PDB file of C-alpha atoms in Angstrom:
ATOM      1  CA  MET A   1       2.274  41.459  -4.629  1.00 49.00           C
ATOM      2  CA  LYS A   2       2.474  40.186  -1.057  1.00 56.00           C
ATOM      3  CA  SER A   3      -1.204  39.248  -1.028  1.00 56.00           C
ATOM      4  CA  LEU A   4      -0.929  37.587  -4.443  1.00 49.00           C
ATOM      5  CA  LYS A   5       1.285  34.737  -3.204  1.00 52.00           C
ATOM      6  CA  PRO A   6      -1.096  33.586  -0.441  1.00 49.00           C
ATOM      7  CA  LEU A   7      -4.008  33.912  -2.853  1.00 40.00           C
ATOM      8  CA  LEU A   8      -2.239  31.702  -5.413  1.00 40.00           C
ATOM      9  CA  LEU A   9      -1.360  29.194  -2.709  1.00 44.00           C
ATOM     10  CA  VAL A  10      -4.942  28.974  -1.443  1.00 45.00           C
ATOM     11  CA  GLY A  11      -6.273  28.743  -4.990  1.00 46.00           C
ATOM     12  CA  SER A  12      -3.894  25.941  -5.918  1.00 46.00           C
ATOM     13  CA  LEU A  13      -4.759  24.027  -2.742  1.00 46.00           C
ATOM     14  CA  LEU A  14      -8.472  24.322  -3.482  1.00 43.00           C
ATOM     15  CA  LEU A  15      -8.018  23.152  -7.061  1.00 41.00           C
ATOM     16  CA  SER A  16      -5.848  20.229  -6.049  1.00 40.00           C
ATOM     17  CA  SER A  17      -8.332  19.151  -3.378  1.00 41.00           C
ATOM     18  CA  MET A  18     -11.165  19.315  -5.918  1.00 39.00           C
ATOM     19  CA  ALA A  19      -9.182  17.148  -8.322  1.00 40.00           C
ATOM     20  CA  TRP A  20      -8.358  14.785  -5.472  1.00 41.00           C
ATOM     21  CA  ALA A  21     -11.998  14.495  -4.455  1.00 43.00           C
ATOM     22  CA  GLU A  22     -13.110  13.838  -8.011  1.00 42.00           C
ATOM     23  CA  GLY A  23     -10.896  10.847  -8.729  1.00 53.00           C
ATOM     24  CA  GLY A  24      -8.597  10.681  -5.766  1.00 60.00           C
ATOM     25  CA  SER A  25      -9.914   7.499  -4.250  1.00 74.00           C
ATOM     26  CA  ASP A  26      -9.233   5.505  -7.412  1.00 81.00           C
ATOM     27  CA  ARG A  27      -5.784   7.069  -7.710  1.00 88.00           C
ATOM     28  CA  VAL A  28      -5.005   6.184  -4.119  1.00 89.00           C
ATOM     29  CA  LEU A  29      -6.032   2.569  -4.652  1.00 90.00           C
ATOM     30  CA  GLU A  30      -3.930   2.449  -7.829  1.00 93.00           C
ATOM     31  CA  ARG A  31      -0.940   3.807  -5.907  1.00 94.00           C
ATOM     32  CA  ILE A  32      -1.524   1.212  -3.179  1.00 94.00           C
ATOM     33  CA  GLN A  33      -1.670  -1.501  -5.865  1.00 95.00           C
ATOM     34  CA  GLN A  34       1.708  -0.314  -7.149  1.00 96.00           C
ATOM     35  CA  MET A  35       3.095  -0.419  -3.606  1.00 96.00           C
ATOM     36  CA  ARG A  36       1.709  -3.947  -3.226  1.00 96.00           C
ATOM     37  CA  ASP A  37       3.396  -5.013  -6.466  1.00 96.00           C
ATOM     38  CA  LYS A  38       6.743  -3.578  -5.310  1.00 97.00           C
ATOM     39  CA  ALA A  39       6.402  -5.370  -1.973  1.00 96.00           C
ATOM     40  CA  GLU A  40       5.639  -8.607  -3.839  1.00 96.00           C
ATOM     41  CA  ALA A  41       8.835  -8.180  -5.864  1.00 97.00           C
ATOM     42  CA  VAL A  42      10.885  -7.687  -2.690  1.00 96.00           C
ATOM     43  CA  LEU A  43       9.283 -10.781  -1.129  1.00 95.00           C
ATOM     44  CA  ILE A  44      10.196 -12.822  -4.207  1.00 96.00           C
ATOM     45  CA  GLN A  45      13.784 -11.567  -3.849  1.00 96.00           C
ATOM     46  CA  ALA A  46      13.754 -12.724  -0.219  1.00 94.00           C
ATOM     47  CA  GLU A  47      12.390 -16.133  -1.201  1.00 93.00           C
ATOM     48  CA  LYS A  48      15.136 -16.555  -3.811  1.00 94.00           C
ATOM     49  CA  ALA A  49      17.957 -15.166  -1.666  1.00 93.00           C
ATOM     50  CA  PRO A  50      20.374 -17.402   0.210  1.00 92.00           C
ATOM     51  CA  VAL A  51      19.393 -17.966   3.857  1.00 86.00           C
ATOM     52  CA  GLY A  52      22.082 -15.587   5.146  1.00 85.00           C
ATOM     53  CA  GLU A  53      20.868 -12.696   2.969  1.00 88.00           C
ATOM     54  CA  ARG A  54      17.118 -13.061   3.341  1.00 90.00           C
ATOM     55  CA  HIS A  55      16.844 -10.837   6.404  1.00 89.00           C
ATOM     56  CA  VAL A  56      17.786  -7.738   4.359  1.00 92.00           C
ATOM     57  CA  HIS A  57      14.947  -8.261   1.901  1.00 94.00           C
ATOM     58  CA  MET A  58      12.545  -9.340   4.622  1.00 93.00           C
ATOM     59  CA  LYS A  59      13.197  -6.205   6.660  1.00 94.00           C
ATOM     60  CA  GLU A  60      12.539  -4.067   3.567  1.00 95.00           C
ATOM     61  CA  HIS A  61       9.392  -6.088   2.867  1.00 95.00           C
ATOM     62  CA  MET A  62       8.131  -5.650   6.437  1.00 95.00           C
ATOM     63  CA  ASN A  63       8.589  -1.883   6.184  1.00 95.00           C
ATOM     64  CA  MET A  64       6.737  -1.837   2.881  1.00 96.00           C
ATOM     65  CA  LEU A  65       3.861  -3.865   4.329  1.00 94.00           C
ATOM     66  CA  GLU A  66       3.660  -1.548   7.322  1.00 95.00           C
ATOM     67  CA  ASP A  67       3.290   1.416   4.962  1.00 95.00           C
ATOM     68  CA  LEU A  68       0.737  -0.469   2.874  1.00 94.00           C
ATOM     69  CA  MET A  69      -1.405  -1.439   5.837  1.00 94.00           C
ATOM     70  CA  SER A  70      -1.304   2.117   7.144  1.00 94.00           C
ATOM     71  CA  GLN A  71      -2.451   3.442   3.766  1.00 93.00           C
ATOM     72  CA  LEU A  72      -5.198   0.819   3.522  1.00 92.00           C
ATOM     73  CA  HIS A  73      -6.362   1.592   7.045  1.00 92.00           C
ATOM     74  CA  ASN A  74      -6.554   5.329   6.355  1.00 93.00           C
ATOM     75  CA  GLU A  75      -8.264   5.049   2.966  1.00 92.00           C
ATOM     76  CA  HIS A  76     -12.045   5.478   2.896  1.00 91.00           C
ATOM     77  CA  PRO A  77     -14.547   5.640   0.035  1.00 91.00           C
ATOM     78  CA  ALA A  78     -15.708   9.061  -1.089  1.00 90.00           C
ATOM     79  CA  PRO A  79     -18.931  10.102   0.662  1.00 90.00           C
ATOM     80  CA  ASP A  80     -20.672  10.969  -2.596  1.00 92.00           C
ATOM     81  CA  MET A  81     -20.232   7.538  -4.208  1.00 92.00           C
ATOM     82  CA  SER A  82     -23.235   5.680  -5.500  1.00 94.00           C
ATOM     83  CA  ALA A  83     -24.005   2.281  -3.989  1.00 94.00           C
ATOM     84  CA  GLU A  84     -22.482   0.532  -7.024  1.00 95.00           C
ATOM     85  CA  GLU A  85     -19.312   2.643  -6.869  1.00 94.00           C
ATOM     86  CA  HIS A  86     -19.048   2.036  -3.130  1.00 94.00           C
ATOM     87  CA  LEU A  87     -19.357  -1.733  -3.637  1.00 95.00           C
ATOM     88  CA  ALA A  88     -16.707  -1.678  -6.380  1.00 94.00           C
ATOM     89  CA  TRP A  89     -14.413   0.368  -4.127  1.00 93.00           C
ATOM     90  CA  MET A  90     -14.904  -2.085  -1.254  1.00 94.00           C
ATOM     91  CA  GLU A  91     -14.102  -5.037  -3.521  1.00 95.00           C
ATOM     92  CA  LYS A  92     -10.838  -3.393  -4.639  1.00 94.00           C
ATOM     93  CA  HIS A  93      -9.942  -2.482  -1.066  1.00 94.00           C
ATOM     94  CA  ASP A  94     -10.717  -5.993   0.226  1.00 95.00           C
ATOM     95  CA  LYS A  95      -8.642  -7.583  -2.535  1.00 95.00           C
ATOM     96  CA  LEU A  96      -5.675  -5.374  -1.628  1.00 95.00           C
ATOM     97  CA  VAL A  97      -6.020  -6.298   2.049  1.00 95.00           C
ATOM     98  CA  ASP A  98      -6.202 -10.014   1.117  1.00 96.00           C
ATOM     99  CA  ASP A  99      -3.092  -9.667  -1.068  1.00 96.00           C
ATOM    100  CA  VAL A 100      -1.147  -7.954   1.726  1.00 95.00           C
ATOM    101  CA  LEU A 101      -2.221 -10.589   4.249  1.00 95.00           C
ATOM    102  CA  GLY A 102      -1.131 -13.287   1.795  1.00 96.00           C
ATOM    103  CA  GLN A 103       2.289 -11.678   1.573  1.00 96.00           C
ATOM    104  CA  MET A 104       2.484 -11.571   5.365  1.00 95.00           C
ATOM    105  CA  ILE A 105       1.731 -15.299   5.538  1.00 95.00           C
ATOM    106  CA  ARG A 106       4.408 -16.077   2.944  1.00 95.00           C
ATOM    107  CA  GLU A 107       6.919 -13.974   4.849  1.00 93.00           C
ATOM    108  CA  HIS A 108       6.005 -15.696   8.112  1.00 92.00           C
ATOM    109  CA  LYS A 109       6.546 -19.115   6.506  1.00 92.00           C
ATOM    110  CA  LEU A 110       9.906 -17.928   5.208  1.00 89.00           C
ATOM    111  CA  MET A 111      10.904 -16.715   8.670  1.00 88.00           C
ATOM    112  CA  MET A 112       9.863 -20.034  10.219  1.00 88.00           C
ATOM    113  CA  ALA A 113      11.842 -21.967   7.593  1.00 83.00           C
ATOM    114  CA  ASP A 114      14.912 -19.830   8.357  1.00 73.00           C
ATOM    115  CA  LYS A 115      14.407 -20.394  12.085  1.00 73.00           C
ATOM    116  CA  GLU A 116      14.387 -24.148  11.531  1.00 58.00           C
ATOM    117  CA  CYS A 117      17.675 -23.868   9.623  1.00 57.00           C
ATOM    118  CA  HIS A 118      19.359 -21.957  12.451  1.00 52.00           C
ATOM    119  CA  GLN A 119      18.563 -24.438  15.256  1.00 50.00           C
TER     120      GLN A 119
END
């Protein structure tokens, strides 16, 4: 019985890693897209918020973008992808990076507008 638990643990880890390797990269990019969408929603809240309340949403947005950029930086295409799959993966990844950078620019403009109001 004692050796059964480690065996089940190792078996489940192997199965989960196989499932991850099979479609994991697409799932990761989908999860990152969801994170990007949530960050976009928080940025919209910041843009609509009164000047005195924006900093709360902007701080949350900055934390979300930090997580997003970390995930994007750590994500790599699967080594067994065909050239077409690799190109498609790169296009998705590049679009996500562009979207995150666009959000950063919008947030920067919002911060600069707030700074002008406080002078």
